[in-house]
Amino acid sequence: MLLPHHPARDWAEIQERMLVPLYEAVHERLGVGPGTRLLGLDCGTGLALLMAAARGASAAGAERDPARAELAVERLRWEVPVTPEAPAEGSYDVVTAFHAAFPPAVSPAVLTRAAQSGAAVVVAGWGPPERCAAEPLLRSADRPGAGPEALVARAGLRPVAAGRVACPFGYADGASAVRGLLSTGAFDAALRSAGPGPVEKELEEALAPHRRDDGTVWMPNVFRYVIARVP
């Protein structure tokens, strides 16, 4: 069995960095920089916000998980505010939901309520299943109707652009891979019902095809993102 599971810290230290290419691609495409007011929904432990702030944007985040929010505040040193819920209204010109492929589900209602007219709303999710090695393991997180196109449509928005980004999941060893994948939240129900031992064992077996001779774990993935504009 692994050491005690600390999902928020494992997300911050292992898993979140896997999505850096996605964050960078979206920030570049939207020209995020000085003058941009960006809100990150379900912002995790704040890495995407930190990257936006480094580009000169005025960034803020909403994170419902108290442990992740605490680490986000620690990482951002109060320079980027993180609150439990998205503002009821606001004047953000970019709203991101980068982690919509992972639990908890993003509510369509919050995608637009803090966005000003003309704002870009970005929702990301898994790319084609045949190009996502991790998707079968995390399928419980990709619930029917929770893909980026569906979320944008349910929010009453029409996509204006989309893209795909390679986001391989690479881990130093099998233990790191298990901890990173557990931190996504996709296995929380299984952990509650079966306990960590059986879930970890099942994950270790599922990761066997992705282990390389040097002990590292490599899982190629493609994520897709959809951009919509608020009327």
Coordinates of C-alpha atoms in Angstrom, one line a residue:
M1 CA 0.0 0.0 0.0
L2 CA 1.1 3.5 -0.7
L3 CA 1.7 6.2 1.9
P4 CA -1.4 7.9 3.2
H5 CA -3.3 9.5 0.4
H6 CA -3.2 13.3 0.3
P7 CA -5.1 14.1 -2.9
A8 CA -4.8 17.9 -2.9
R9 CA -1.0 17.8 -2.3
D10 CA -0.6 15.0 -4.8
W11 CA -2.5 17.0 -7.4
A12 CA -0.3 20.0 -6.7
E13 CA 3.0 18.1 -6.7
I14 CA 2.4 15.4 -9.3
Q15 CA -0.7 15.7 -11.5
E16 CA -1.4 19.4 -12.2
R17 CA 1.8 20.0 -14.2
M18 CA 0.6 17.4 -16.8
L19 CA -1.8 20.0 -18.1
V20 CA 0.7 22.8 -18.5
P21 CA 0.7 22.5 -22.4
L22 CA -3.1 23.0 -22.3
Y23 CA -2.8 26.1 -20.1
E24 CA -0.1 27.5 -22.3
A25 CA -1.9 26.8 -25.5
V26 CA -5.1 28.5 -24.4
H27 CA -3.4 31.5 -22.9
E28 CA -1.4 32.0 -26.1
R29 CA -4.4 31.6 -28.3
L30 CA -6.5 34.2 -26.3
G31 CA -3.6 36.6 -25.9
V32 CA -3.8 36.5 -22.1
G33 CA -1.6 39.3 -20.8
P34 CA -1.7 42.8 -19.3
G35 CA -5.2 44.0 -19.3
T36 CA -6.8 40.5 -19.2
R37 CA -9.1 39.8 -16.3
L38 CA -9.2 36.0 -16.0
L39 CA -11.3 33.8 -13.7
G40 CA -10.3 30.1 -13.3
L41 CA -13.2 27.9 -12.3
D42 CA -12.3 24.8 -10.2
C43 CA -8.8 26.1 -10.4
G44 CA -7.2 23.3 -8.4
T45 CA -4.1 24.4 -6.7
G46 CA -3.6 27.4 -8.9
L47 CA -0.9 26.6 -11.4
A48 CA -2.9 27.9 -14.4
L49 CA -3.6 31.1 -12.5
L50 CA 0.0 31.5 -11.6
M51 CA 0.9 31.1 -15.3
A52 CA -1.7 33.7 -16.3
A53 CA -0.4 36.1 -13.7
A54 CA 3.1 35.6 -15.0
R55 CA 1.9 36.8 -18.4
G56 CA 0.6 40.0 -16.7
A57 CA -3.1 39.1 -16.4
S58 CA -5.2 40.0 -13.4
A59 CA -6.3 36.5 -12.3
A60 CA -8.7 35.1 -9.8
G61 CA -9.8 31.6 -9.0
A62 CA -12.8 29.6 -7.6
E63 CA -12.1 26.3 -6.0
R64 CA -14.7 24.2 -4.1
D65 CA -12.2 21.8 -2.4
P66 CA -10.9 23.4 0.8
A67 CA -7.6 21.5 0.7
R68 CA -6.9 22.5 -2.9
A69 CA -7.9 26.1 -2.3
E70 CA -5.6 26.3 0.7
L71 CA -2.7 25.1 -1.4
A72 CA -3.6 27.6 -4.1
V73 CA -3.5 30.5 -1.7
E74 CA -0.2 29.2 -0.4
R75 CA 1.2 29.0 -3.9
L76 CA -0.2 32.4 -5.0
R77 CA 0.7 34.2 -1.8
W78 CA -2.5 36.2 -1.8
E79 CA -1.6 38.0 -5.0
V80 CA -4.3 36.0 -6.9
P81 CA -7.5 35.7 -4.9
V82 CA -9.1 32.2 -4.6
T83 CA -12.6 31.9 -3.3
P84 CA -14.8 28.8 -2.7
E85 CA -17.4 29.9 -5.3
A86 CA -17.3 31.9 -8.4
P87 CA -18.6 35.5 -8.1
A88 CA -22.3 35.9 -8.7
E89 CA -21.4 38.6 -11.2
G90 CA -18.3 40.2 -12.5
S91 CA -16.4 41.7 -15.4
Y92 CA -14.0 39.0 -16.3
D93 CA -13.1 38.8 -20.0
V94 CA -11.7 35.2 -19.9
V95 CA -13.3 32.4 -17.9
T96 CA -11.6 29.0 -17.9
A97 CA -12.8 25.5 -16.9
F98 CA -9.6 23.6 -17.6
H99 CA -10.4 20.6 -15.4
A100 CA -13.9 19.8 -16.6
A101 CA -12.7 16.2 -17.5
F102 CA -12.2 15.5 -13.8
P103 CA -14.7 15.5 -10.9
P104 CA -16.5 17.5 -9.5
A105 CA -18.8 18.4 -12.4
V106 CA -18.6 22.0 -13.6
S107 CA -22.0 23.6 -13.5
P108 CA -23.0 25.3 -16.8
A109 CA -24.6 28.1 -14.8
V110 CA -21.3 29.3 -13.4
L111 CA -19.6 29.4 -16.8
T112 CA -21.1 32.8 -17.7
R113 CA -22.3 34.5 -14.5
A114 CA -19.0 36.3 -13.8
A115 CA -18.2 37.0 -17.5
Q116 CA -18.8 40.3 -19.2
S117 CA -20.3 40.6 -22.6
G118 CA -17.9 39.4 -25.3
A119 CA -15.8 37.4 -22.8
A120 CA -14.2 34.2 -23.8
V121 CA -15.3 31.0 -22.0
V122 CA -13.0 28.1 -22.3
V123 CA -13.9 24.5 -21.4
A124 CA -11.5 21.6 -21.7
G125 CA -11.9 17.8 -21.8
W126 CA -10.5 14.6 -23.2
G127 CA -9.6 14.3 -26.8
P128 CA -10.3 11.3 -29.0
P129 CA -10.3 8.1 -26.8
E130 CA -7.8 6.3 -29.1
R131 CA -5.3 9.1 -28.4
C132 CA -5.8 9.2 -24.7
A133 CA -4.0 6.4 -22.8
A134 CA -5.3 7.7 -19.4
E135 CA -8.9 8.1 -20.4
P136 CA -10.0 4.5 -19.9
L137 CA -8.6 4.7 -16.3
L138 CA -10.3 8.0 -15.6
R139 CA -13.5 7.3 -17.6
S140 CA -15.6 7.8 -14.4
A141 CA -14.6 11.4 -14.5
D142 CA -15.8 11.9 -18.1
R143 CA -19.5 11.6 -17.4
P144 CA -22.0 11.6 -20.3
G145 CA -23.0 15.2 -21.1
A146 CA -19.9 16.6 -19.3
G147 CA -17.7 17.1 -22.4
P148 CA -16.7 20.6 -23.3
E149 CA -19.1 21.0 -26.2
A150 CA -22.0 19.8 -24.1
L151 CA -21.2 22.1 -21.2
V152 CA -20.9 25.1 -23.5
A153 CA -24.2 24.2 -25.1
R154 CA -25.9 23.8 -21.7
A155 CA -24.6 27.2 -20.7
G156 CA -26.4 28.7 -23.7
L157 CA -23.3 29.5 -25.6
R158 CA -22.1 28.7 -29.2
P159 CA -18.5 27.6 -29.8
V160 CA -16.4 29.9 -31.9
A161 CA -13.1 28.1 -31.8
A162 CA -11.6 24.8 -30.6
G163 CA -8.2 23.1 -30.4
R164 CA -6.3 20.0 -29.4
V165 CA -3.2 19.8 -27.2
A166 CA -0.9 16.9 -26.4
C167 CA -0.7 16.5 -22.6
P168 CA 1.2 13.3 -21.9
F169 CA 1.1 12.0 -18.3
G170 CA 4.7 11.1 -17.3
Y171 CA 5.6 9.8 -13.9
A172 CA 8.9 8.9 -12.3
D173 CA 7.6 5.5 -11.1
G174 CA 4.5 3.5 -10.6
A175 CA 3.9 4.8 -7.1
S176 CA 3.9 8.4 -8.4
A177 CA 1.5 7.5 -11.2
V178 CA -1.0 5.9 -8.8
R179 CA -0.8 8.9 -6.5
G180 CA -1.2 11.3 -9.4
L181 CA -4.2 9.5 -10.9
L182 CA -5.9 9.1 -7.5
S183 CA -5.6 12.9 -7.0
T184 CA -7.9 13.6 -10.0
G185 CA -11.0 12.6 -8.0
A186 CA -12.1 10.0 -10.5
F187 CA -11.6 7.2 -7.9
D188 CA -13.0 8.9 -4.8
A189 CA -16.2 6.8 -4.8
A190 CA -14.2 3.6 -5.1
L191 CA -11.8 4.7 -2.3
R192 CA -14.8 5.3 0.0
S193 CA -16.4 2.0 -0.8
A194 CA -13.4 -0.4 -1.1
G195 CA -10.6 1.4 0.7
P196 CA -7.2 2.4 -0.7
G197 CA -5.6 -1.0 -0.9
P198 CA -7.9 -2.6 -3.6
V199 CA -8.1 0.6 -5.6
E200 CA -4.3 1.1 -5.6
K201 CA -3.8 -2.6 -6.6
E202 CA -6.2 -2.3 -9.5
L203 CA -4.5 0.9 -10.7
E204 CA -1.0 -0.6 -10.5
E205 CA -2.2 -3.5 -12.7
A206 CA -3.8 -1.2 -15.2
L207 CA -0.6 0.9 -15.5
A208 CA 1.5 -2.2 -16.4
P209 CA 1.3 -1.6 -20.2
H210 CA 2.5 2.0 -19.7
R211 CA 5.6 1.2 -17.7
R212 CA 8.9 1.6 -19.5
D213 CA 12.1 -0.4 -18.9
D214 CA 13.6 2.3 -16.7
G215 CA 10.5 2.2 -14.3
T216 CA 8.9 5.4 -15.5
V217 CA 5.3 5.5 -16.6
W218 CA 4.3 7.2 -19.8
M219 CA 0.8 7.8 -21.0
P220 CA 0.2 9.9 -24.2
N221 CA -3.0 12.0 -24.1
V222 CA -4.6 14.7 -26.2
F223 CA -7.0 17.2 -24.6
R224 CA -9.4 19.3 -26.5
Y225 CA -10.7 22.7 -25.6
V226 CA -13.7 24.8 -26.8
I227 CA -13.9 28.6 -26.8
A228 CA -17.2 30.3 -26.7
R229 CA -18.1 34.0 -26.5
V230 CA -20.6 35.5 -24.2
P231 CA -23.3 37.5 -26.1

